[in-house]
Amino acid sequence: MTSGHENVTTPGADAARVPAQPEEPARTFDIDAVMLRLTLAQKCSLLTGRDKWHTQDIPELGVPSIRLSDGPNGLRIEGGPDGTDASCPLPATAFPTESALANSFDTELLRDVGRAIGEEARDAGVDVVLGPGVNMKRSPLGGRNFEYLSEDPLLAGKLAAAYIKGVQSCGVGTSLKHFACNSQEHARMTSDSVVDDRALFEYYLRAFEIAIREGRPWTVMPAYNRLDGVYCCENERLLSGIARGTWGFDGLFVSDWCGQSSNTSSLPAGLDLVMPGPRPDYRRDVEKAVRAGTIDERLVDDAAQRVLQLVDSCLAGRRTRISADMREHLDLARQAAQESTVLLENDGLLPLPDRASVALIGEYCRTPHTSGLGSSEVNAAVRDCAYDAFSELRCSSEDDTTSTGSVLYARGYVAADGSTSEVLLQQAELAARRQDVAVVFVGLTPHAESEGYDRLDLRLPAGHDELVERACAANPDTVVVLQCGGPVEMPWRDKPRAIVLQGLAGCQSGAAIANVLSGRAYPGGRLAETWPQTLSDTFLAGRFPDTHRRVVYDESMFVGYRYYDSVGADVAYPFGHGLSYSTFRYDRLRLETVGGQARPDAFDEDDLSWLRRNEIVTSWDESGDTDEDGPSFGAPVRVEEESRGPGAAAAVPRARFEGDVRRLAVTIDVTNTGSRRASEVVQLYVAPIEPGMYCPVQELEGFAKLDLDPGQTEPVRIELSRRAFVPADDFAARCA
Ligand code: BGC
């Protein structure tokens, strides 16, 4: 629905290209003919990698190997002569991490980012990008949360599906990961996620289901951990039952790197490809088991055929002539960062007053914190910084009303470890005092968020907290910019006049934040994750990561806002929150059944007096479903104006529907009532009317984003699936 991004160019967009690989002749081959000629040993050889990143080739039968490489927020291609030198990744465009991109609530943006990554993959000779990740964020301490999209499965699933379509439109495959319930990094290769079926299907698997059904990824990557006692790579219920059987997944399962443990159980469970290679032991053991009759050869045939099918798709993909325009990708990276920026607080200081002099404080102004560590870390071809971007704005022409006044920089802390000193703090105070506005950049340290370990707490480095306090005391007109991939505690939250969450914003974070703060662009984000006030407010406080082998998910599906809303906990910023530089009005809500008929008198669409800003508007007519007119459904509509926040539930006139209602379409007119172009995110939540049901108080079931000029009105239409109307206690129907 979006994005009429502001037309702002990227300063210094002098990008290096990803070096193009020698052109390989695009071929496809007759899979059936190859299958007939393969020996058992050759078939088994196809089931493991040739090396760390390539599948096995069989030159005598014309089967080439394909190359896999990490994503998901940009290509991470290992370099060196044999392409496996992790210390020397090739340059690529670093987009905002998934945790940031999800704040955009923008499927079109995710598709565009996916397409750009697909283009770079094609240029670099990569056939499959390992991403996106859609695991739910069970605790804000999860080490890889920055690599995952959201705490909400609908949002994560829809955004992932869009990203997958974008990458795959370039003839490059994706790998949806990490399947499933990979919630903590501690003991990630051995821990056992013990999850009840309600939570599993309605919460933890739902994003995978949506992404698989709608995005159709070429591959899915089973996770390292166990699920209910069985390693995901050997989990027949998960792989063959749920994904292939129920959801119809017809692609290939590739193990997470070194995640496959039993040479004889994973193939029968449904795993097709074991990575990385070479794994002569695996080939030998599978071949032996087939000869001994303990593994059915048909399973080897099926898996080998899927590998060939993937190779064939990649070869066909190579025929699409695509080339990456790195300059365009930098512009997209900047737009993505702007669209993902969340305005958490603003009492009117932002956008900055024209020509205000600015103190830029904190070393992240110069060396921005833009990504977590691990396999998703991209070697950015070009990286900008806020200091340069602000300086460039300052040099803007005289008639540009959004140029800033003088810019002063104070380091404030040491970026590498977040430490500060009295001297650095005093310099920062001085700079803050001298300028009209102080903009303080703080965030987690570069090592705080990573694959392989979890965060210890939600605190910023002590030096960053102190820096904010001192800057606010020196200059009340202070803006705080947060660079982190997940929530942090903010003991100073009521002091700055504005707080902006930039997240881990990728290689154009500098231009993006300068544009947003100065008003050249608008902050387009809404939180895809709840921000609790403190760690102790989280359900798992004190027991995450779980150090037991069996990690029992005893909170069931009450995770994120499903938990906070259900217990009525105060949070710092709720899921979906995000302010705007403009204001919006919602009018003329109308409902339309798709596949049934609405009774004309059912809903008074002109009576919107019950819609108040930030109110939760619920309805779920449980009682009416035996109505003589047939099934009756409530209208579960929640309408947001500027931000979501706790509010009273309001009774909604119930709409009644007749016949076999498959879907309900909700349309509402949204008007930009302010004086600036801005984007709005409409969010629809469903909730049971009857109290006491064992289910979350409300759940996101639809969203749409749109950009509007001042005075412009656009209708927004969101279709709710039948699933949104199945009573929460009808578990079987919800999973169908
Ligand atoms: C990570 C995956 C990644 C793979 C290849 C693993 O350690 O869990 O996400 O795709 O390595 O780098």
XYZ file of C-alpha atoms and ligand atoms in Angstrom:
748
model
C 0.000 0.000 0.000
C 2.957 2.247 0.446
C 5.533 3.643 -0.325
C 5.621 7.079 -1.698
C 8.927 7.601 -0.019
C 10.257 11.107 0.052
C 12.494 11.795 -2.841
C 15.732 12.384 -0.996
C 19.063 11.311 -2.357
C 21.727 9.523 -0.440
C 24.811 11.549 0.302
C 28.000 9.909 -0.882
C 26.287 7.135 -2.811
C 29.481 6.189 -4.505
C 29.034 2.506 -4.073
C 31.376 -0.301 -4.915
C 29.684 -3.092 -6.808
C 29.618 -6.632 -5.640
C 32.182 -8.137 -7.991
C 30.396 -10.072 -10.701
C 31.243 -13.747 -10.931
C 32.256 -15.245 -14.255
C 29.112 -15.889 -16.257
C 28.086 -19.527 -16.037
C 26.087 -20.897 -18.924
C 22.498 -21.198 -17.763
C 21.349 -24.761 -18.163
C 18.610 -26.859 -16.838
C 18.455 -30.598 -17.160
C 15.995 -33.415 -17.332
C 15.583 -34.398 -13.700
C 13.835 -37.682 -14.470
C 16.535 -38.719 -16.906
C 19.267 -37.881 -14.401
C 17.427 -39.749 -11.636
C 17.340 -42.893 -13.775
C 21.090 -42.805 -14.310
C 22.171 -42.020 -10.742
C 23.741 -44.807 -8.721
C 22.813 -45.156 -5.056
C 26.195 -43.713 -4.085
C 25.675 -40.708 -6.346
C 22.206 -40.110 -4.973
C 23.578 -40.197 -1.428
C 26.329 -37.802 -2.440
C 23.705 -35.253 -3.458
C 22.354 -35.209 0.087
C 25.318 -33.341 1.568
C 27.256 -30.260 0.518
C 30.384 -30.365 -1.595
C 31.873 -27.803 0.770
C 30.741 -25.126 3.183
C 28.551 -23.273 0.703
C 28.024 -25.477 -2.373
C 25.881 -28.467 -3.132
C 27.509 -31.534 -4.655
C 27.933 -31.552 -8.395
C 27.983 -34.638 -10.637
C 29.731 -33.391 -13.781
C 29.424 -36.690 -15.675
C 25.636 -36.335 -15.554
C 25.631 -32.607 -16.159
C 24.560 -31.737 -12.602
C 26.339 -28.568 -11.443
C 26.543 -27.374 -7.871
C 24.736 -24.302 -6.616
C 25.929 -21.785 -4.079
C 24.165 -20.854 -0.854
C 25.055 -17.777 1.145
C 23.858 -15.925 4.189
C 21.279 -13.149 4.373
C 18.856 -11.892 5.411
C 19.595 -8.144 5.721
C 22.090 -8.167 2.894
C 24.387 -10.710 1.319
C 27.126 -12.144 3.469
C 29.437 -13.853 1.045
C 32.610 -15.248 2.420
C 35.642 -14.316 0.370
C 39.166 -15.570 -0.152
C 40.410 -17.762 -2.963
C 38.022 -20.655 -2.226
C 35.100 -18.506 -1.093
C 35.118 -19.774 2.488
C 37.184 -17.162 4.283
C 34.763 -15.881 6.928
C 37.165 -13.123 7.916
C 36.936 -11.597 4.476
C 33.309 -11.204 3.389
C 32.708 -9.519 0.056
C 31.094 -6.076 0.103
C 27.333 -5.806 -0.320
C 24.513 -3.438 0.604
C 23.723 -3.672 4.323
C 20.001 -3.132 4.826
C 18.393 -2.584 8.228
C 18.185 -5.809 10.212
C 14.925 -7.730 10.270
C 14.064 -6.363 13.707
C 14.171 -2.864 12.197
C 12.572 -3.703 8.846
C 9.578 -5.203 10.628
C 8.885 -1.846 12.247
C 8.013 -0.585 8.787
C 4.882 -2.793 8.708
C 5.429 -2.507 4.964
C 5.177 -5.603 2.791
C 6.107 -3.678 -0.355
C 9.275 -2.442 1.246
C 10.196 -5.966 2.321
C 9.608 -7.188 -1.217
C 11.818 -4.395 -2.596
C 14.589 -5.173 -0.110
C 14.275 -8.873 -0.970
C 14.502 -8.076 -4.664
C 17.609 -5.928 -4.155
C 19.293 -8.719 -2.194
C 18.248 -11.167 -4.912
C 19.839 -8.932 -7.531
C 23.097 -8.749 -5.602
C 22.981 -12.507 -5.143
C 22.635 -12.987 -8.886
C 25.532 -10.645 -9.545
C 27.676 -12.485 -7.035
C 26.807 -15.966 -8.291
C 24.769 -16.896 -5.229
C 21.765 -19.132 -5.899
C 20.099 -19.350 -2.484
C 20.027 -16.659 0.214
C 19.763 -18.087 3.742
C 16.892 -16.096 5.197
C 14.493 -14.709 6.290
C 14.149 -15.624 9.975
C 10.703 -15.672 11.503
C 11.164 -17.063 14.983
C 9.016 -15.441 17.623
C 10.767 -13.354 20.277
C 10.003 -15.315 23.433
C 12.091 -12.958 25.548
C 13.630 -9.607 24.639
C 16.936 -11.121 25.751
C 17.119 -13.529 22.800
C 20.574 -13.092 21.236
C 19.285 -13.374 17.667
C 16.144 -11.307 18.111
C 17.674 -8.667 15.870
C 17.628 -11.237 13.049
C 13.953 -12.020 13.563
C 11.063 -9.910 12.405
C 8.490 -9.620 15.134
C 6.838 -10.955 18.258
C 3.650 -11.231 16.210
C 3.281 -14.190 13.846
C 0.922 -12.523 11.382
C 3.235 -9.561 10.905
C 6.345 -11.750 10.719
C 4.690 -14.194 8.309
C 3.357 -11.543 5.922
C 6.618 -9.597 5.855
C 8.639 -12.778 5.362
C 6.383 -13.880 2.498
C 6.936 -10.517 0.803
C 10.710 -10.720 1.284
C 10.762 -14.276 -0.097
C 8.802 -13.210 -3.181
C 11.214 -10.334 -3.725
C 14.352 -12.474 -3.585
C 12.833 -15.302 -5.605
C 11.605 -12.926 -8.324
C 15.306 -12.706 -9.242
C 15.555 -16.443 -9.762
C 17.338 -16.831 -6.429
C 16.027 -19.116 -3.703
C 15.483 -18.349 -0.018
C 15.711 -20.399 3.148
C 13.101 -19.718 5.780
C 14.682 -20.205 9.184
C 15.051 -21.471 11.921
C 12.255 -24.020 11.925
C 11.093 -24.011 14.791
C 10.934 -22.695 18.359
C 14.532 -21.549 18.239
C 14.037 -19.052 21.041
C 17.347 -18.832 22.847
C 20.984 -18.980 21.925
C 22.142 -20.547 25.179
C 22.802 -24.254 24.470
C 21.195 -23.762 21.086
C 22.558 -27.044 19.698
C 21.028 -29.154 22.471
C 18.177 -27.364 24.201
C 14.722 -28.852 23.962
C 11.771 -26.504 23.439
C 8.760 -28.092 25.086
C 5.709 -26.301 23.735
C 2.004 -27.079 24.038
C 0.086 -27.504 20.797
C -2.024 -24.365 21.149
C 1.098 -22.237 21.477
C 2.885 -24.217 18.793
C 0.247 -23.875 16.102
C -1.322 -20.542 16.949
C 1.852 -18.737 17.848
C 5.234 -20.308 17.140
C 4.454 -21.974 13.813
C 2.044 -19.466 12.392
C 4.658 -17.168 10.833
C 6.296 -20.183 9.189
C 2.932 -21.330 7.921
C 2.055 -17.950 6.399
C 5.514 -17.543 4.873
C 5.434 -21.050 3.398
C 1.889 -20.880 2.080
C 2.145 -17.333 0.704
C 5.840 -16.920 -0.034
C 6.615 -20.465 -1.222
C 10.303 -20.435 -0.236
C 12.481 -22.833 -2.200
C 14.040 -24.106 1.012
C 13.345 -24.185 4.744
C 16.068 -24.545 7.376
C 15.258 -26.713 10.406
C 16.729 -25.256 13.596
C 19.509 -26.540 15.858
C 17.320 -27.145 18.900
C 15.013 -29.993 19.776
C 11.266 -29.579 19.670
C 9.434 -31.670 22.218
C 12.380 -33.990 22.662
C 13.303 -34.445 19.004
C 15.934 -32.448 17.121
C 14.271 -30.279 14.492
C 16.417 -31.848 11.761
C 15.071 -35.257 12.800
C 11.568 -34.184 13.636
C 9.197 -36.099 11.416
C 6.108 -34.435 12.805
C 7.520 -30.991 12.080
C 9.073 -31.632 8.680
C 7.005 -34.322 6.984
C 3.808 -33.967 8.983
C 3.152 -30.285 9.533
C 5.206 -28.523 6.841
C 4.869 -30.980 3.975
C 1.663 -32.711 4.972
C -0.525 -29.931 6.316
C 0.932 -26.829 4.678
C 1.959 -28.420 1.393
C 5.599 -27.336 1.497
C 7.141 -28.740 -1.673
C 10.649 -27.295 -1.427
C 13.783 -28.641 0.212
C 14.749 -28.910 3.869
C 18.378 -27.919 4.408
C 19.891 -28.408 7.856
C 21.217 -25.439 9.754
C 24.995 -25.485 9.455
C 26.237 -28.456 11.511
C 22.733 -28.837 12.918
C 22.122 -32.384 11.765
C 23.194 -34.945 14.344
C 21.949 -38.439 13.537
C 23.024 -39.898 10.216
C 20.167 -42.348 10.147
C 17.203 -40.424 11.579
C 17.176 -37.149 9.686
C 16.493 -38.455 6.181
C 13.515 -40.586 7.262
C 12.174 -37.574 9.185
C 12.196 -35.474 6.012
C 15.546 -33.645 5.931
C 16.854 -33.475 2.359
C 20.208 -31.747 2.440
C 22.878 -31.753 5.143
C 25.109 -28.670 5.223
C 27.904 -27.902 5.270
C 29.871 -30.560 3.411
C 31.762 -32.586 2.690
C 30.176 -35.250 4.891
C 31.511 -38.599 3.679
C 30.298 -40.177 6.920
C 26.706 -39.154 6.179
C 26.779 -40.456 2.607
C 28.348 -43.712 3.725
C 25.936 -44.271 6.611
C 22.845 -43.528 4.532
C 24.063 -45.813 1.745
C 24.809 -48.567 4.265
C 21.378 -48.191 5.853
C 19.707 -48.495 2.456
C 21.695 -51.622 1.629
C 20.824 -53.045 5.049
C 17.156 -52.253 4.444
C 16.778 -49.905 7.418
C 16.229 -46.840 5.230
C 13.875 -47.153 2.284
C 15.680 -46.219 -0.946
C 12.615 -44.265 -1.997
C 13.437 -41.741 0.726
C 16.877 -41.242 -0.811
C 15.248 -40.868 -4.225
C 12.807 -38.251 -2.932
C 15.508 -36.202 -1.237
C 17.906 -36.453 -4.209
C 15.085 -35.405 -6.495
C 14.409 -32.346 -4.349
C 18.073 -31.392 -4.489
C 17.988 -31.726 -8.277
C 14.767 -29.743 -8.371
C 16.419 -26.944 -6.398
C 19.486 -27.016 -8.665
C 17.191 -26.899 -11.676
C 15.237 -23.914 -10.291
C 18.493 -22.088 -9.630
C 19.773 -22.805 -13.132
C 16.513 -21.553 -14.575
C 16.876 -18.507 -12.317
C 20.300 -17.770 -13.746
C 18.622 -17.273 -17.107
C 16.854 -14.150 -15.873
C 19.234 -11.404 -16.754
C 19.511 -9.222 -13.714
C 22.155 -6.887 -12.547
C 22.390 -5.024 -9.285
C 22.354 -1.240 -9.334
C 24.265 -0.543 -6.136
C 23.430 3.142 -6.167
C 19.725 2.322 -6.260
C 20.237 -0.178 -3.463
C 21.818 2.481 -1.291
C 18.794 4.687 -1.844
C 16.573 1.750 -0.939
C 18.641 1.079 2.190
C 18.117 4.684 3.236
C 14.402 4.575 2.491
C 14.122 1.316 4.393
C 15.857 2.871 7.391
C 13.497 5.861 7.286
C 10.419 3.656 6.951
C 11.624 1.576 9.900
C 12.369 4.484 12.224
C 9.936 4.676 15.130
C 9.146 7.963 16.796
C 8.675 6.790 20.383
C 8.273 10.213 22.009
C 7.954 13.723 20.655
C 6.573 16.712 22.483
C 6.894 18.890 19.413
C 10.661 19.266 19.123
C 10.735 17.132 15.979
C 11.117 17.744 13.166
C 13.924 20.011 14.233
C 13.313 23.725 13.892
C 14.701 25.134 10.647
C 18.336 26.050 10.905
C 18.600 24.946 14.505
C 22.200 24.469 15.571
C 22.763 20.896 16.612
C 25.106 19.140 19.034
C 25.640 15.572 17.826
C 26.673 13.549 20.843
C 27.865 9.959 21.098
C 30.412 8.083 19.020
C 27.631 6.274 17.166
C 27.231 9.541 15.221
C 30.547 8.721 13.601
C 30.674 4.944 13.764
C 27.028 3.906 13.802
C 25.890 0.661 15.348
C 23.981 -0.916 12.485
C 23.959 -4.692 12.850
C 24.327 -7.558 15.291
C 27.061 -10.158 15.079
C 27.120 -13.577 13.474
C 26.110 -15.058 10.172
C 23.892 -12.129 9.195
C 26.606 -9.506 9.500
C 27.127 -7.829 6.151
C 30.363 -6.224 5.024
C 28.811 -2.957 3.885
C 30.122 -1.727 0.549
C 29.443 1.825 1.678
C 28.640 3.039 5.159
C 27.626 6.560 6.072
C 27.272 8.272 9.432
C 24.992 10.837 11.011
C 27.762 13.346 11.481
C 28.537 13.519 7.752
C 24.866 13.522 6.831
C 24.072 16.398 9.203
C 27.095 18.314 7.993
C 25.877 17.866 4.449
C 22.399 19.116 5.381
C 23.984 22.125 6.944
C 25.621 22.940 3.621
C 22.272 22.756 1.820
C 21.331 25.727 -0.276
C 19.930 28.846 1.351
C 16.418 28.324 0.043
C 16.202 24.828 1.505
C 14.164 25.374 4.618
C 15.167 22.046 6.073
C 18.866 22.708 6.290
C 20.280 22.707 9.781
C 22.443 25.273 11.484
C 25.924 24.602 12.761
C 26.863 21.090 13.831
C 29.069 20.317 16.822
C 30.249 16.832 17.689
C 31.137 15.380 21.078
C 32.244 11.780 21.388
C 30.485 11.057 24.682
C 31.655 7.429 24.995
C 33.884 4.867 23.372
C 31.848 3.033 20.740
C 33.714 -0.244 21.124
C 32.675 -0.865 24.731
C 30.282 1.931 25.708
C 32.564 3.272 28.424
C 32.750 6.962 29.190
C 34.790 9.308 31.348
C 34.257 12.589 33.145
C 36.132 14.388 30.368
C 33.922 12.915 27.630
C 30.792 13.734 29.633
C 31.852 17.312 30.223
C 32.658 17.799 26.548
C 29.197 16.495 25.735
C 27.586 18.902 28.222
C 29.488 21.775 26.745
C 28.400 20.910 23.206
C 24.785 20.444 24.330
C 24.769 23.802 26.062
C 26.242 25.658 23.124
C 23.753 24.469 20.520
C 19.998 24.904 20.114
C 19.343 21.182 20.176
C 21.287 18.170 21.431
C 20.914 14.867 19.593
C 22.342 12.015 21.650
C 23.059 8.694 19.954
C 23.056 5.708 22.301
C 22.583 1.985 21.911
C 23.841 -1.446 22.745
C 27.528 -2.211 22.322
C 28.626 -3.956 19.130
C 28.957 -7.297 20.970
C 25.709 -7.210 22.918
C 23.523 -8.775 20.231
C 24.795 -11.862 18.527
C 24.252 -15.326 17.272
C 25.587 -17.807 19.838
C 24.687 -16.073 23.092
C 21.827 -14.141 24.659
C 21.677 -10.691 26.170
C 22.243 -10.563 29.911
C 19.929 -7.671 30.661
C 18.005 -4.873 28.993
C 20.334 -2.126 30.121
C 22.244 0.262 27.952
C 25.927 0.630 28.834
C 26.056 2.703 32.022
C 28.014 5.403 30.208
C 25.205 5.854 27.676
C 22.590 6.296 30.403
C 24.743 8.864 32.144
C 25.404 10.674 28.893
C 21.667 11.087 28.262
C 21.073 12.378 31.785
C 23.889 14.903 31.520
C 22.904 16.088 28.039
C 19.261 16.555 29.097
C 20.376 18.534 32.131
C 22.598 20.718 29.941
C 19.983 21.304 27.272
C 16.271 20.526 27.719
C 15.860 20.400 23.942
C 17.418 16.992 23.665
C 16.566 14.174 21.276
C 17.727 10.627 21.971
C 18.360 8.274 19.056
C 18.482 4.568 19.922
C 20.579 2.120 17.931
C 19.795 -1.401 19.092
C 18.053 -4.503 17.784
C 15.676 -4.929 20.704
C 14.186 -3.165 23.725
C 16.327 -1.396 26.289
C 15.444 0.056 29.673
C 15.384 3.843 29.742
C 15.594 5.116 33.322
C 15.728 8.653 31.855
C 12.683 8.218 29.617
C 10.807 11.325 30.793
C 13.763 13.674 30.270
C 14.408 14.075 26.527
C 11.855 15.946 24.444
C 11.949 13.254 21.798
C 13.074 9.633 21.603
C 13.628 7.980 18.250
C 14.195 4.265 17.746
C 16.426 3.800 14.767
C 17.188 0.165 15.467
C 20.055 -1.458 13.610
C 19.507 0.557 10.499
C 22.112 -0.647 8.006
C 24.593 1.178 5.836
C 22.572 4.360 5.278
C 21.606 4.980 8.884
C 23.288 8.392 8.885
C 21.404 9.895 5.959
C 18.192 8.286 7.169
C 18.324 9.763 10.663
C 19.415 13.188 9.398
C 16.484 13.189 6.971
C 13.971 12.077 9.603
C 15.116 14.463 12.334
C 15.239 17.421 9.973
C 11.824 16.625 8.487
C 13.105 15.885 4.976
C 11.610 12.423 5.494
C 9.110 11.130 8.003
C 9.477 8.363 10.529
C 7.468 5.472 9.093
C 7.791 2.845 11.811
C 5.539 1.243 14.399
C 6.913 -1.171 16.958
C 6.922 -4.785 15.836
C 7.831 -5.745 19.392
C 6.643 -4.582 22.812
C 9.061 -2.495 24.834
C 8.663 -3.405 28.519
C 9.619 -0.861 31.140
C 12.103 -3.165 32.813
C 13.311 -6.713 32.477
C 11.436 -7.605 35.656
C 8.153 -6.851 33.859
C 8.759 -9.690 31.418
C 7.190 -13.065 32.057
C 10.502 -14.888 31.842
C 12.483 -12.483 34.028
C 15.122 -14.410 35.933
C 14.712 -17.592 33.905
C 15.824 -16.676 30.430
C 17.860 -18.123 28.918
C 16.757 -21.369 30.483
C 19.750 -23.446 31.473
C 17.833 -26.700 31.728
C 17.993 -29.129 28.846
C 14.174 -29.150 28.719
C 12.921 -25.613 28.248
C 9.249 -25.676 29.101
C 7.272 -22.883 27.446
C 4.838 -22.657 30.332
C 3.578 -19.250 29.278
C 2.029 -20.987 26.249
C 1.063 -18.411 23.595
C 1.095 -15.527 26.099
C 4.222 -13.945 24.674
C 4.899 -10.294 23.887
C 1.728 -8.195 23.807
C -0.337 -11.363 24.183
C 1.125 -11.535 27.688
C 1.242 -7.851 28.666
C -2.306 -7.184 27.432
C -3.683 -10.248 29.124
C -2.302 -9.352 32.542
C -2.856 -5.626 32.068
C 0.821 -4.806 32.587
C 2.103 -1.326 31.913
C 4.772 -1.279 29.275
C 7.088 1.455 28.077
C 5.775 1.247 24.505
C 3.226 -1.243 23.278
C 3.420 -3.324 20.131
C 2.221 -1.190 17.216
C 3.204 2.088 18.838
C 4.772 4.845 16.781
C 4.102 8.579 16.564
C 3.902 10.664 13.438
C 4.725 14.179 12.275
C 1.111 14.386 11.176
C -2.346 13.425 12.437
C -4.933 11.135 10.890
C -8.666 10.681 10.953
C -10.541 7.436 10.357
C -14.030 7.531 8.815
C -16.690 5.370 7.245
C -15.813 1.974 8.503
C -17.573 -0.603 6.382
C -17.631 -4.342 6.419
C -18.170 -6.628 3.532
C -18.295 -10.358 3.536
C -16.382 -12.299 0.981
C -18.184 -15.548 0.301
C -21.387 -14.673 2.182
C -23.876 -11.856 2.527
C -24.009 -9.149 5.139
C -27.418 -8.163 6.377
C -27.832 -4.559 5.264
C -29.074 -3.332 8.635
C -26.335 -5.036 10.530
C -23.870 -2.239 10.902
C -24.390 1.457 11.020
C -21.368 2.532 9.119
C -21.904 6.233 9.704
C -21.942 5.875 13.439
C -18.317 6.016 14.348
C -18.837 7.923 17.545
C -17.498 4.922 19.413
C -14.148 5.237 17.702
C -11.857 7.151 19.951
C -8.199 7.486 19.569
C -6.212 4.655 21.091
C -9.261 2.716 21.969
C -9.520 -0.967 21.720
C -12.607 -1.779 19.798
C -13.588 -5.349 20.129
C -16.305 -7.676 19.312
C -16.713 -11.312 18.955
C -20.229 -12.544 19.010
C -19.847 -15.952 20.468
C -23.443 -16.127 21.520
C -24.928 -15.405 18.152
C -23.501 -18.215 16.150
C -26.596 -20.329 16.427
C -28.724 -17.464 15.190
C -31.572 -18.656 13.036
C -30.143 -16.687 10.148
C -27.032 -18.789 10.207
C -23.568 -18.081 11.484
C -23.080 -14.714 12.990
C -19.780 -12.995 13.342
C -18.741 -9.997 15.268
C -16.661 -7.271 13.734
C -13.309 -7.426 15.434
C -12.056 -4.018 14.583
C -9.542 -1.959 16.371
C -8.744 1.390 14.933
C -5.646 3.390 15.559
C -5.139 7.026 14.986
C -1.626 7.972 15.845
C -0.484 5.325 18.177
C -1.661 2.343 20.017
C -1.927 2.482 23.734
C -3.926 1.093 26.559
C -7.525 2.102 26.322
C -10.999 1.060 27.304
C -12.822 -1.524 25.314
C -15.823 -0.135 23.541
C -18.873 -2.026 22.462
C -19.230 -2.178 18.716
C -22.510 -2.596 16.924
C -22.323 -6.174 15.809
C -22.386 -7.059 12.191
C -24.178 -10.224 11.258
C -23.377 -12.339 8.312
C -25.230 -15.064 6.603
C -24.055 -18.083 4.738
C -20.597 -19.449 4.395
C -18.491 -16.453 5.210
C -14.933 -17.166 4.154
C -13.495 -13.768 4.738
C -14.485 -10.367 5.984
C -13.232 -7.229 4.293
C -12.900 -4.166 6.482
C -12.642 -0.839 4.712
C -12.034 2.482 6.361
C -11.196 5.910 5.011
C -8.020 7.421 6.384
C -7.361 11.148 6.065
C -4.150 12.976 6.767
C -5.445 15.861 8.884
C -2.046 17.411 9.545
C 0.148 19.672 7.506
C 2.859 17.190 6.495
C 3.028 14.177 4.255
C 3.314 11.097 6.447
C 2.592 7.409 6.586
C -0.006 5.667 8.703
C -0.290 2.028 9.720
C -3.814 0.722 10.188
C -3.864 -2.255 12.533
C -6.794 -4.614 13.030
C -6.990 -6.752 16.126
C -9.489 -9.448 16.986
C -10.663 -10.179 20.476
C -13.255 -12.379 22.107
C -16.300 -10.590 23.489
C -16.858 -13.241 26.085
C -14.523 -12.847 29.033
C -12.742 -15.828 30.478
C -11.761 -17.627 27.306
C -8.302 -19.139 27.327
C -6.812 -16.915 24.677
C -5.002 -13.602 24.363
C -7.015 -10.445 24.965
C -6.452 -9.423 21.376
C -4.450 -10.482 18.362
C -3.334 -8.684 15.226
C -5.204 -10.100 12.247
C -4.597 -7.472 9.583
C -2.590 -4.351 8.835
C -1.951 -1.911 6.013
C 0.381 0.996 5.517
C -0.243 4.048 3.419
C 1.418 7.390 2.702
C -0.793 10.448 2.552
C -0.350 14.093 1.646
C -1.960 16.716 3.889
C -5.720 16.628 3.358
C -5.568 13.441 1.306
C -8.075 10.669 2.029
C -7.629 7.066 0.937
C -9.712 3.999 1.656
C -7.849 1.140 3.275
C -9.230 -2.340 2.742
C -8.045 -5.215 4.870
C -9.308 -8.727 4.441
C -9.581 -10.867 7.507
C -9.370 -14.572 6.950
C -11.947 -16.984 8.310
C -9.355 -18.026 10.847
C -9.724 -14.676 12.568
C -13.311 -15.602 13.346
C -12.870 -19.122 14.564
C -13.457 -19.102 18.294
C -10.193 -19.351 20.121
C -11.228 -22.512 21.917
C -11.906 -24.282 18.623
C -8.285 -25.253 18.324
C -8.651 -27.853 15.593
C -10.467 -25.422 13.309
C -7.857 -22.731 13.929
C -5.096 -25.057 12.841
C -6.912 -26.333 9.777
C 23.209 -20.036 11.486
C 22.373 -19.890 10.235
C 23.273 -19.566 9.073
C 24.307 -20.663 8.938
C 25.273 -20.437 7.788
C 24.359 -20.999 11.303
O 25.220 -20.935 12.375
O 22.391 -20.496 12.551
O 21.425 -18.889 10.427
O 22.506 -19.435 7.916
O 25.073 -20.717 10.118
O 26.112 -19.374 8.068
